[in-house]
PDB file of C-alpha atoms in Angstrom:
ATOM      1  CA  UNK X  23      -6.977 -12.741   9.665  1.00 49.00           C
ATOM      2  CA  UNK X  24      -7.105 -13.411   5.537  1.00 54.00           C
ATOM      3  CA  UNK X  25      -9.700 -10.564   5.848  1.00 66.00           C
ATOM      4  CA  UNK X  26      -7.672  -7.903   7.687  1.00 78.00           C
ATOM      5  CA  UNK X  27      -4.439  -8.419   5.697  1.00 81.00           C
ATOM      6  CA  UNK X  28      -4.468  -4.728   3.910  1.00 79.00           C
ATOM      7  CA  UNK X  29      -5.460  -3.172   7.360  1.00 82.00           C
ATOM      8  CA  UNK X  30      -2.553  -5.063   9.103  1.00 84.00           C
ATOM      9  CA  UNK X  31       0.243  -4.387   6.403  1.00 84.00           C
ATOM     10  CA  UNK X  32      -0.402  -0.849   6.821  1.00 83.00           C
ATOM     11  CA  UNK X  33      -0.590  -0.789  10.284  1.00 85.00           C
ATOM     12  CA  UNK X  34       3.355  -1.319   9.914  1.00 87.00           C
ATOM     13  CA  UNK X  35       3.610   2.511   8.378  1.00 83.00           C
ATOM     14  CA  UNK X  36       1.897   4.334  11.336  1.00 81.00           C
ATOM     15  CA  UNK X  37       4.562   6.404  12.374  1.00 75.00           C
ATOM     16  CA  UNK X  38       3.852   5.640  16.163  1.00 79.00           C
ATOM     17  CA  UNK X  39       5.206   2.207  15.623  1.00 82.00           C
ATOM     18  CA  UNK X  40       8.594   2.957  14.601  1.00 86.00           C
ATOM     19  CA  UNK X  41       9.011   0.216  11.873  1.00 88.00           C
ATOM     20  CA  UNK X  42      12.599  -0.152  10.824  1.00 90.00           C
ATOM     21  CA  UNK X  43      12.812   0.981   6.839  1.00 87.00           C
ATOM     22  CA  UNK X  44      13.405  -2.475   6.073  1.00 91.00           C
ATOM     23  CA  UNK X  45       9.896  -3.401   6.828  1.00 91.00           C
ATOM     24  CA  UNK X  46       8.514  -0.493   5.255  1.00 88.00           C
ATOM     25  CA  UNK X  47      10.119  -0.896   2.159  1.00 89.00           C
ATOM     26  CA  UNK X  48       8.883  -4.663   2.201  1.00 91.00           C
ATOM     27  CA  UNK X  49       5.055  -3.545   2.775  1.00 89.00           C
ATOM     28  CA  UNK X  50       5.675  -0.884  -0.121  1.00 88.00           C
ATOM     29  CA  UNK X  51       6.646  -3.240  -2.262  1.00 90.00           C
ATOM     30  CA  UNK X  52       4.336  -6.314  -1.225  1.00 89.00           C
ATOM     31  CA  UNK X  53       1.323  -4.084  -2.104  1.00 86.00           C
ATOM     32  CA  UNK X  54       2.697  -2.635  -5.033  1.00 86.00           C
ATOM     33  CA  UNK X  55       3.173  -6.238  -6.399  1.00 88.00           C
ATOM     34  CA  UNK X  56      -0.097  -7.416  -5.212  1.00 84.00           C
ATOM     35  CA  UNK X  57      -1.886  -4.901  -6.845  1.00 83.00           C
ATOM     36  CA  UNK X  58       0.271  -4.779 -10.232  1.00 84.00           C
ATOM     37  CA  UNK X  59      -1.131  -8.824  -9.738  1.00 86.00           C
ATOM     38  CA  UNK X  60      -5.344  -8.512  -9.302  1.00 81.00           C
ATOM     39  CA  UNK X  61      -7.076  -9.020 -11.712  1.00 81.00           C
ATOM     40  CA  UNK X  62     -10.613  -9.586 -10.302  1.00 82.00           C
ATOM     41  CA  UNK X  63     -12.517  -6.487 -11.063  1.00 81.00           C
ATOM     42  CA  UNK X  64     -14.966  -7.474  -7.794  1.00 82.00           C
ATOM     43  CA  UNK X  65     -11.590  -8.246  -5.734  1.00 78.00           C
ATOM     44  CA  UNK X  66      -9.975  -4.140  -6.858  1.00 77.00           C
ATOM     45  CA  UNK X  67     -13.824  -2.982  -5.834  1.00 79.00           C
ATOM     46  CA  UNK X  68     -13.383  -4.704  -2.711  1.00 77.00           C
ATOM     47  CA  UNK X  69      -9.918  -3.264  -1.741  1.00 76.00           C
ATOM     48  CA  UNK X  70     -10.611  -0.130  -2.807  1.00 77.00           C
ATOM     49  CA  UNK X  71     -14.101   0.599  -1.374  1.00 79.00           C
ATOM     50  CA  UNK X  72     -12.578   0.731   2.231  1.00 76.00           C
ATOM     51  CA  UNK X  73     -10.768   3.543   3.348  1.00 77.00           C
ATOM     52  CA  UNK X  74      -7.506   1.461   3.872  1.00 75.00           C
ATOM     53  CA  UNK X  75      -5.957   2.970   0.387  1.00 81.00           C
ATOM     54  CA  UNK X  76      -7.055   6.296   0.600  1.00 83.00           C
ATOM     55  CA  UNK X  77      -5.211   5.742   4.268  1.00 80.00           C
ATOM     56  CA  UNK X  78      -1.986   4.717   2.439  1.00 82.00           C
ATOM     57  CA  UNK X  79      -2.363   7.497  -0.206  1.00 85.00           C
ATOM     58  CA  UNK X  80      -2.327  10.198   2.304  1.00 84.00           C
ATOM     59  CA  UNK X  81       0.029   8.630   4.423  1.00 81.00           C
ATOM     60  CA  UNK X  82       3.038  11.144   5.112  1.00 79.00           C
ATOM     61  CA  UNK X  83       6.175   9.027   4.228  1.00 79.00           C
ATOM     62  CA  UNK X  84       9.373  10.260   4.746  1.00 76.00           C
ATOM     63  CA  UNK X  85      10.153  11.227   0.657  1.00 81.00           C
ATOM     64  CA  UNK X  86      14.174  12.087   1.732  1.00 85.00           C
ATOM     65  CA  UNK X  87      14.481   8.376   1.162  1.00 84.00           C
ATOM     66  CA  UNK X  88      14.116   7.290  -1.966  1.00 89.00           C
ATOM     67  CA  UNK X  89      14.429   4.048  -1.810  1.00 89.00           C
ATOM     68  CA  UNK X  90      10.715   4.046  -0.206  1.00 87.00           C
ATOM     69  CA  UNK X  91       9.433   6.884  -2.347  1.00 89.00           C
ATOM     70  CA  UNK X  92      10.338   4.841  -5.504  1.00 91.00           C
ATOM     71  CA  UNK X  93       7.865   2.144  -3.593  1.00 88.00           C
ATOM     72  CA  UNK X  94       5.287   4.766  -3.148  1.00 89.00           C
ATOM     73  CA  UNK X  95       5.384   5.757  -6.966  1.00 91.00           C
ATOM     74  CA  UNK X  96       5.245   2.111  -8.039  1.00 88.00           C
ATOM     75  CA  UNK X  97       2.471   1.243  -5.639  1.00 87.00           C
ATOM     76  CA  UNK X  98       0.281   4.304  -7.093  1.00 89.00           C
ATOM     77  CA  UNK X  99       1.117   3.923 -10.771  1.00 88.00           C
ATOM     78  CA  UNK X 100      -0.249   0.026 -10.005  1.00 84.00           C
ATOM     79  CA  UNK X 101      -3.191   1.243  -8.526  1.00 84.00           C
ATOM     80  CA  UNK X 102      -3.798   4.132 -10.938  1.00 86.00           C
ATOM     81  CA  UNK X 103      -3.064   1.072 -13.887  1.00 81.00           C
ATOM     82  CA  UNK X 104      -6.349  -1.140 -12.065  1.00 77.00           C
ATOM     83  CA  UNK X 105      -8.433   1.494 -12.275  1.00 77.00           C
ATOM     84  CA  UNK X 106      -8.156   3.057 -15.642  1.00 70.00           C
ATOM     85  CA  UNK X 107      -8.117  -0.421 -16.453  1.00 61.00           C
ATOM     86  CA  UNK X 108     -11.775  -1.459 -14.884  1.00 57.00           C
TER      87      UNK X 108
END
C-alpha cells in the first residue's frame, strides 16, 4: 500500500469517480505539502520518474473554482521548486 500512495491519491481526481471538492481540495493540498516537504534527491527521482505526475499535470481540473486551482498552482510551483533545486 506505502508503495501505491501517489497512484491512489490521484485516483481520487479521475473525473469518473465523482469525488466531492472537499476531497479534491484535500489531495491538492496533501501533495502540494508533501512535495514542498522532500528533501531526498533519490526519493523526488523516484516520484517523478513514474508517470503518476505528469498524470496530475495534465489532469483537466475544473479551473472555475479557485479554491482548487490555487491547489494546482501551489502543487506545481512545489514541484517546479524540487527540481530547479536538484
Amino acid at each position: 500500500l506505502e508503495k501505491r500512495v501517489l497512484e491512489i491519491m490521484l485516483s481520487y481526481l479521475e473525473p469518473h469517480r465523482r469525488t466531492a471538492k472537499p476531497v479534491k481540495v484535500q489531495v491538492m493540498q496533501t501533495l502540494s505539502i508533501f512535495f514542498q516537504n522532500l528533501e531526498d534527491e533519490t526519493t523526488i527521482f523516484t516520484l517523478l520518474s513514474n508517470n503518476h505526475i505528469n498524470e496530475l499535470i495534465m489532469h483537466r481540473f475544473d479551473f472555475h473554482d479557485e479554491e482548487l486551482m490555487a491547489y494546482y498552482i501551489s502543487l506545481l510551483k512545489a514541484l517546479s521548486l524540487r527540481i530547479n533545486s536538484s
